[in-house]
Amino acid sequence: EDGDPILAKAGTVPFDVTPEVTIDEFRDQLVSYFNITPRKKVTIRWWGKELEDGHDFRHYRVSDGSTLEVTLRTYTVTELRVVAEGRVLERIRIQSLRGKTVVVNDATRRTTPRQIKQELVEHKMIPGLVKSNVEGAKLCFSHLMPLLGPSGKMPELPDDEPIGPDVIDNDIFIIKFNPIEPPDKKKR
Protein backbone atom coordinates (compact mmCIF):
# COMPACT_ATOMS: atom_id res chain seq x y z
CA GLU A 1 0.00 0.00 0.00
CA ASP A 2 2.86 2.39 0.69
CA GLY A 3 4.72 4.18 -2.04
CA ASP A 4 8.15 5.68 -2.24
CA PRO A 5 9.07 8.51 0.10
CA ILE A 6 8.59 11.77 -1.81
CA LEU A 7 11.69 13.35 -0.32
CA ALA A 8 13.99 10.35 -0.70
CA LYS A 9 16.14 12.10 -3.31
CA ALA A 10 15.68 15.63 -2.00
CA GLY A 11 16.37 14.84 1.65
CA THR A 12 14.63 16.99 4.20
CA VAL A 13 12.71 20.06 3.07
CA PRO A 14 11.70 22.53 5.81
CA PHE A 15 8.14 23.90 5.95
CA ASP A 16 6.88 26.59 8.31
CA VAL A 17 3.54 25.56 9.75
CA THR A 18 1.65 26.51 12.87
CA PRO A 19 -0.01 24.03 15.23
CA GLU A 20 -3.42 25.13 13.88
CA VAL A 21 -2.62 23.99 10.31
CA THR A 22 -4.75 21.00 9.38
CA ILE A 23 -3.36 17.90 7.71
CA ASP A 24 -5.53 18.71 4.66
CA GLU A 25 -3.99 22.20 4.42
CA PHE A 26 -0.46 20.84 4.79
CA ARG A 27 -1.10 18.21 2.10
CA ASP A 28 -2.28 21.03 -0.20
CA GLN A 29 1.00 22.89 0.50
CA LEU A 30 2.99 19.77 -0.42
CA VAL A 31 0.98 19.21 -3.62
CA SER A 32 1.57 22.81 -4.66
CA TYR A 33 5.26 22.94 -3.67
CA PHE A 34 6.21 19.65 -5.34
CA ASN A 35 3.70 19.95 -8.24
CA ILE A 36 2.19 16.56 -7.37
CA THR A 37 -0.44 15.19 -9.72
CA PRO A 38 -3.84 14.43 -8.15
CA ARG A 39 -3.36 10.90 -9.49
CA LYS A 40 -1.04 10.28 -6.55
CA LYS A 41 -2.19 9.65 -3.01
CA VAL A 42 -0.12 11.69 -0.54
CA THR A 43 0.31 10.04 2.85
CA ILE A 44 1.80 11.94 5.79
CA ARG A 45 3.21 10.05 8.80
CA TRP A 46 4.79 11.08 12.06
CA TRP A 47 6.51 8.44 14.20
CA GLY A 48 4.89 5.77 12.02
CA LYS A 49 1.34 7.04 12.56
CA GLU A 50 -0.62 8.20 9.50
CA LEU A 51 -1.93 11.72 10.07
CA GLU A 52 -5.59 11.98 9.11
CA ASP A 53 -7.51 14.79 7.44
CA GLY A 54 -9.70 16.90 9.68
CA HIS A 55 -7.07 17.13 12.42
CA ASP A 56 -4.40 19.74 12.95
CA PHE A 57 -0.79 19.38 14.05
CA ARG A 58 -1.72 20.26 17.63
CA HIS A 59 -4.03 17.20 17.74
CA TYR A 60 -1.04 14.96 16.99
CA ARG A 61 1.32 16.94 19.25
CA VAL A 62 3.71 17.53 16.37
CA SER A 63 6.32 19.96 17.68
CA ASP A 64 8.67 22.47 16.09
CA GLY A 65 11.55 20.77 14.30
CA SER A 66 9.70 17.48 13.82
CA THR A 67 10.37 15.41 10.71
CA LEU A 68 7.38 13.99 8.88
CA GLU A 69 7.49 11.15 6.38
CA VAL A 70 5.64 11.86 3.14
CA THR A 71 4.96 9.09 0.65
CA LEU A 72 3.23 8.96 -2.73
CA ARG A 73 1.27 6.09 -4.16
CA THR A 74 -0.43 5.97 -7.53
CA TYR A 75 -4.16 5.48 -7.23
CA THR A 76 -5.59 2.36 -8.86
CA VAL A 77 -8.09 2.81 -11.70
CA THR A 78 -10.94 1.95 -9.32
CA GLU A 79 -9.72 4.48 -6.75
CA LEU A 80 -9.41 7.14 -9.45
CA ARG A 81 -13.04 6.63 -10.44
CA VAL A 82 -14.05 7.16 -6.81
CA VAL A 83 -11.82 10.26 -6.57
CA ALA A 84 -13.28 11.73 -9.77
CA GLU A 85 -16.88 10.73 -9.09
CA GLY A 86 -18.90 13.66 -7.89
CA ARG A 87 -15.94 16.05 -8.03
CA VAL A 88 -16.31 19.11 -10.19
CA LEU A 89 -13.45 19.84 -12.56
CA GLU A 90 -12.47 23.42 -11.72
CA ARG A 91 -8.89 23.76 -12.90
CA ILE A 92 -6.09 21.97 -14.67
CA ARG A 93 -2.37 22.63 -14.62
CA ILE A 94 -0.32 23.03 -17.78
CA GLN A 95 3.44 22.49 -17.68
CA SER A 96 5.84 23.44 -20.45
CA LEU A 97 8.84 21.25 -21.20
CA ARG A 98 10.93 24.11 -19.79
CA GLY A 99 9.27 23.52 -16.40
CA LYS A 100 6.90 26.53 -16.25
CA THR A 101 3.57 25.48 -14.71
CA VAL A 102 0.39 27.54 -14.93
CA VAL A 103 -3.18 26.99 -13.73
CA VAL A 104 -6.10 27.16 -16.14
CA ASN A 105 -9.31 27.81 -14.20
CA ASP A 106 -12.87 27.08 -15.33
CA ALA A 107 -11.88 24.01 -17.34
CA THR A 108 -14.52 21.32 -17.84
CA ARG A 109 -14.33 17.79 -19.13
CA ARG A 110 -15.77 19.15 -22.41
CA THR A 111 -13.00 21.73 -22.85
CA THR A 112 -10.82 21.00 -25.88
CA PRO A 113 -7.03 21.32 -26.13
CA ARG A 114 -7.60 24.05 -28.77
CA GLN A 115 -9.58 26.12 -26.23
CA ILE A 116 -6.91 25.61 -23.58
CA LYS A 117 -4.13 26.70 -25.97
CA GLN A 118 -6.11 29.79 -26.99
CA GLU A 119 -6.48 30.78 -23.33
CA LEU A 120 -2.75 30.26 -22.74
CA VAL A 121 -1.90 32.56 -25.65
CA GLU A 122 -4.58 35.14 -24.85
CA HIS A 123 -3.36 35.55 -21.29
CA LYS A 124 0.36 35.14 -22.17
CA MET A 125 0.68 32.38 -19.59
CA ILE A 126 3.53 30.35 -21.18
CA PRO A 127 6.59 32.28 -22.42
CA GLY A 128 7.29 31.61 -26.11
CA LEU A 129 3.77 30.35 -26.88
CA VAL A 130 2.17 32.87 -29.26
CA LYS A 131 -0.49 32.95 -31.99
CA SER A 132 2.01 32.05 -34.70
CA ASN A 133 3.04 28.75 -33.07
CA VAL A 134 -0.05 27.75 -31.07
CA GLU A 135 -1.49 25.55 -33.85
CA GLY A 136 1.61 23.35 -33.76
CA ALA A 137 1.51 23.05 -29.98
CA LYS A 138 0.33 19.73 -28.57
CA LEU A 139 -1.16 18.87 -25.19
CA CYS A 140 -0.34 15.56 -23.52
CA PHE A 141 -1.53 14.01 -20.26
CA SER A 142 1.38 14.00 -17.82
CA HIS A 143 0.22 10.72 -16.27
CA LEU A 144 0.83 9.03 -19.64
CA MET A 145 4.52 10.01 -19.64
CA PRO A 146 5.62 6.63 -18.18
CA LEU A 147 4.13 5.06 -21.34
CA LEU A 148 6.58 6.84 -23.65
CA GLY A 149 8.29 3.72 -24.84
CA PRO A 150 11.42 3.58 -26.99
CA SER A 151 10.25 6.28 -29.42
CA GLY A 152 10.09 8.86 -26.62
CA LYS A 153 6.87 10.31 -28.12
CA MET A 154 4.18 11.41 -25.71
CA PRO A 155 0.60 10.51 -26.70
CA GLU A 156 -0.95 13.78 -27.91
CA LEU A 157 -4.56 14.84 -27.34
CA PRO A 158 -6.57 15.70 -30.49
CA ASP A 159 -7.15 19.48 -30.69
CA ASP A 160 -10.91 19.40 -31.21
CA GLU A 161 -11.96 16.55 -28.93
CA PRO A 162 -12.93 17.18 -25.28
CA ILE A 163 -10.23 16.41 -22.74
CA GLY A 164 -12.66 13.81 -21.41
CA PRO A 165 -14.06 12.05 -18.37
CA ASP A 166 -10.69 10.78 -17.11
CA VAL A 167 -9.50 14.27 -16.16
CA ILE A 168 -9.33 14.94 -12.42
CA ASP A 169 -9.46 18.39 -10.87
CA ASN A 170 -5.95 19.89 -10.78
CA ASP A 171 -4.60 17.29 -13.26
CA ILE A 172 -1.32 18.13 -14.99
CA PHE A 173 -0.93 18.36 -18.78
CA ILE A 174 2.31 18.85 -20.68
CA ILE A 175 2.40 21.32 -23.58
CA LYS A 176 4.96 20.76 -26.35
CA PHE A 177 5.74 23.55 -28.79
CA ASN A 178 8.54 25.32 -30.61
CA PRO A 179 9.00 28.59 -28.73
CA ILE A 180 9.11 31.88 -30.61
CA GLU A 181 11.76 34.21 -29.24
CA PRO A 182 10.86 37.91 -28.94
CA PRO A 183 12.44 40.03 -31.76
CA ASP A 184 14.97 41.69 -29.43
CA LYS A 185 16.28 38.26 -28.34
CA LYS A 186 16.70 36.73 -31.79
CA LYS A 187 20.25 36.15 -32.94
CA ARG A 188 21.43 38.52 -35.63
PDB file of C-alpha atoms in Angstrom, residues 70-176:
ATOM      1  CA  VAL A  70       5.642  11.865   3.142  1.00  0.00           C
ATOM      2  CA  THR A  71       4.958   9.092   0.646  1.00  0.00           C
ATOM      3  CA  LEU A  72       3.233   8.962  -2.727  1.00  0.00           C
ATOM      4  CA  ARG A  73       1.268   6.090  -4.159  1.00  0.00           C
ATOM      5  CA  THR A  74      -0.425   5.973  -7.533  1.00  0.00           C
ATOM      6  CA  TYR A  75      -4.162   5.476  -7.232  1.00  0.00           C
ATOM      7  CA  THR A  76      -5.588   2.362  -8.859  1.00  0.00           C
ATOM      8  CA  VAL A  77      -8.095   2.811 -11.700  1.00  0.00           C
ATOM      9  CA  THR A  78     -10.940   1.952  -9.324  1.00  0.00           C
ATOM     10  CA  GLU A  79      -9.719   4.479  -6.745  1.00  0.00           C
ATOM     11  CA  LEU A  80      -9.415   7.145  -9.451  1.00  0.00           C
ATOM     12  CA  ARG A  81     -13.041   6.628 -10.436  1.00  0.00           C
ATOM     13  CA  VAL A  82     -14.051   7.158  -6.811  1.00  0.00           C
ATOM     14  CA  VAL A  83     -11.822  10.262  -6.571  1.00  0.00           C
ATOM     15  CA  ALA A  84     -13.282  11.734  -9.773  1.00  0.00           C
ATOM     16  CA  GLU A  85     -16.882  10.729  -9.090  1.00  0.00           C
ATOM     17  CA  GLY A  86     -18.896  13.656  -7.892  1.00  0.00           C
ATOM     18  CA  ARG A  87     -15.936  16.053  -8.035  1.00  0.00           C
ATOM     19  CA  VAL A  88     -16.306  19.112 -10.190  1.00  0.00           C
ATOM     20  CA  LEU A  89     -13.452  19.838 -12.557  1.00  0.00           C
ATOM     21  CA  GLU A  90     -12.468  23.424 -11.722  1.00  0.00           C
ATOM     22  CA  ARG A  91      -8.893  23.756 -12.900  1.00  0.00           C
ATOM     23  CA  ILE A  92      -6.093  21.968 -14.668  1.00  0.00           C
ATOM     24  CA  ARG A  93      -2.367  22.631 -14.616  1.00  0.00           C
ATOM     25  CA  ILE A  94      -0.320  23.034 -17.783  1.00  0.00           C
ATOM     26  CA  GLN A  95       3.439  22.495 -17.681  1.00  0.00           C
ATOM     27  CA  SER A  96       5.839  23.438 -20.452  1.00  0.00           C
ATOM     28  CA  LEU A  97       8.841  21.254 -21.204  1.00  0.00           C
ATOM     29  CA  ARG A  98      10.929  24.106 -19.786  1.00  0.00           C
ATOM     30  CA  GLY A  99       9.266  23.524 -16.403  1.00  0.00           C
ATOM     31  CA  LYS A 100       6.896  26.531 -16.245  1.00  0.00           C
ATOM     32  CA  THR A 101       3.567  25.477 -14.714  1.00  0.00           C
ATOM     33  CA  VAL A 102       0.386  27.544 -14.925  1.00  0.00           C
ATOM     34  CA  VAL A 103      -3.175  26.986 -13.728  1.00  0.00           C
ATOM     35  CA  VAL A 104      -6.103  27.156 -16.141  1.00  0.00           C
ATOM     36  CA  ASN A 105      -9.309  27.808 -14.202  1.00  0.00           C
ATOM     37  CA  ASP A 106     -12.868  27.083 -15.334  1.00  0.00           C
ATOM     38  CA  ALA A 107     -11.883  24.010 -17.339  1.00  0.00           C
ATOM     39  CA  THR A 108     -14.516  21.324 -17.841  1.00  0.00           C
ATOM     40  CA  ARG A 109     -14.325  17.793 -19.130  1.00  0.00           C
ATOM     41  CA  ARG A 110     -15.773  19.147 -22.408  1.00  0.00           C
ATOM     42  CA  THR A 111     -12.996  21.728 -22.846  1.00  0.00           C
ATOM     43  CA  THR A 112     -10.821  20.999 -25.879  1.00  0.00           C
ATOM     44  CA  PRO A 113      -7.032  21.323 -26.130  1.00  0.00           C
ATOM     45  CA  ARG A 114      -7.597  24.052 -28.772  1.00  0.00           C
ATOM     46  CA  GLN A 115      -9.585  26.123 -26.234  1.00  0.00           C
ATOM     47  CA  ILE A 116      -6.913  25.607 -23.581  1.00  0.00           C
ATOM     48  CA  LYS A 117      -4.131  26.703 -25.970  1.00  0.00           C
ATOM     49  CA  GLN A 118      -6.110  29.793 -26.988  1.00  0.00           C
ATOM     50  CA  GLU A 119      -6.475  30.782 -23.329  1.00  0.00           C
ATOM     51  CA  LEU A 120      -2.749  30.257 -22.736  1.00  0.00           C
ATOM     52  CA  VAL A 121      -1.900  32.559 -25.651  1.00  0.00           C
ATOM     53  CA  GLU A 122      -4.583  35.140 -24.854  1.00  0.00           C
ATOM     54  CA  HIS A 123      -3.357  35.545 -21.289  1.00  0.00           C
ATOM     55  CA  LYS A 124       0.365  35.142 -22.170  1.00  0.00           C
ATOM     56  CA  MET A 125       0.680  32.378 -19.592  1.00  0.00           C
ATOM     57  CA  ILE A 126       3.528  30.355 -21.184  1.00  0.00           C
ATOM     58  CA  PRO A 127       6.591  32.283 -22.424  1.00  0.00           C
ATOM     59  CA  GLY A 128       7.292  31.608 -26.105  1.00  0.00           C
ATOM     60  CA  LEU A 129       3.773  30.346 -26.882  1.00  0.00           C
ATOM     61  CA  VAL A 130       2.172  32.871 -29.256  1.00  0.00           C
ATOM     62  CA  LYS A 131      -0.494  32.952 -31.993  1.00  0.00           C
ATOM     63  CA  SER A 132       2.012  32.054 -34.702  1.00  0.00           C
ATOM     64  CA  ASN A 133       3.037  28.745 -33.072  1.00  0.00           C
ATOM     65  CA  VAL A 134      -0.051  27.746 -31.071  1.00  0.00           C
ATOM     66  CA  GLU A 135      -1.489  25.550 -33.849  1.00  0.00           C
ATOM     67  CA  GLY A 136       1.609  23.350 -33.761  1.00  0.00           C
ATOM     68  CA  ALA A 137       1.509  23.052 -29.977  1.00  0.00           C
ATOM     69  CA  LYS A 138       0.329  19.732 -28.574  1.00  0.00           C
ATOM     70  CA  LEU A 139      -1.163  18.868 -25.185  1.00  0.00           C
ATOM     71  CA  CYS A 140      -0.341  15.560 -23.522  1.00  0.00           C
ATOM     72  CA  PHE A 141      -1.534  14.007 -20.258  1.00  0.00           C
ATOM     73  CA  SER A 142       1.382  13.997 -17.821  1.00  0.00           C
ATOM     74  CA  HIS A 143       0.224  10.718 -16.274  1.00  0.00           C
ATOM     75  CA  LEU A 144       0.831   9.034 -19.642  1.00  0.00           C
ATOM     76  CA  MET A 145       4.523  10.008 -19.644  1.00  0.00           C
ATOM     77  CA  PRO A 146       5.619   6.628 -18.185  1.00  0.00           C
ATOM     78  CA  LEU A 147       4.133   5.063 -21.345  1.00  0.00           C
ATOM     79  CA  LEU A 148       6.575   6.842 -23.653  1.00  0.00           C
ATOM     80  CA  GLY A 149       8.286   3.717 -24.844  1.00  0.00           C
ATOM     81  CA  PRO A 150      11.424   3.577 -26.986  1.00  0.00           C
ATOM     82  CA  SER A 151      10.249   6.284 -29.424  1.00  0.00           C
ATOM     83  CA  GLY A 152      10.087   8.855 -26.623  1.00  0.00           C
ATOM     84  CA  LYS A 153       6.868  10.308 -28.116  1.00  0.00           C
ATOM     85  CA  MET A 154       4.177  11.412 -25.714  1.00  0.00           C
ATOM     86  CA  PRO A 155       0.599  10.510 -26.697  1.00  0.00           C
ATOM     87  CA  GLU A 156      -0.947  13.778 -27.909  1.00  0.00           C
ATOM     88  CA  LEU A 157      -4.557  14.843 -27.336  1.00  0.00           C
ATOM     89  CA  PRO A 158      -6.572  15.701 -30.486  1.00  0.00           C
ATOM     90  CA  ASP A 159      -7.152  19.479 -30.687  1.00  0.00           C
ATOM     91  CA  ASP A 160     -10.910  19.396 -31.214  1.00  0.00           C
ATOM     92  CA  GLU A 161     -11.962  16.548 -28.928  1.00  0.00           C
ATOM     93  CA  PRO A 162     -12.929  17.181 -25.284  1.00  0.00           C
ATOM     94  CA  ILE A 163     -10.229  16.407 -22.737  1.00  0.00           C
ATOM     95  CA  GLY A 164     -12.664  13.811 -21.412  1.00  0.00           C
ATOM     96  CA  PRO A 165     -14.056  12.054 -18.371  1.00  0.00           C
ATOM     97  CA  ASP A 166     -10.689  10.776 -17.111  1.00  0.00           C
ATOM     98  CA  VAL A 167      -9.502  14.269 -16.160  1.00  0.00           C
ATOM     99  CA  ILE A 168      -9.333  14.936 -12.421  1.00  0.00           C
ATOM    100  CA  ASP A 169      -9.458  18.391 -10.870  1.00  0.00           C
ATOM    101  CA  ASN A 170      -5.949  19.886 -10.777  1.00  0.00           C
ATOM    102  CA  ASP A 171      -4.602  17.292 -13.264  1.00  0.00           C
ATOM    103  CA  ILE A 172      -1.315  18.133 -14.993  1.00  0.00           C
ATOM    104  CA  PHE A 173      -0.935  18.357 -18.776  1.00  0.00           C
ATOM    105  CA  ILE A 174       2.305  18.851 -20.682  1.00  0.00           C
ATOM    106  CA  ILE A 175       2.401  21.316 -23.583  1.00  0.00           C
ATOM    107  CA  LYS A 176       4.963  20.755 -26.346  1.00  0.00           C
TER     108      LYS A 176
END
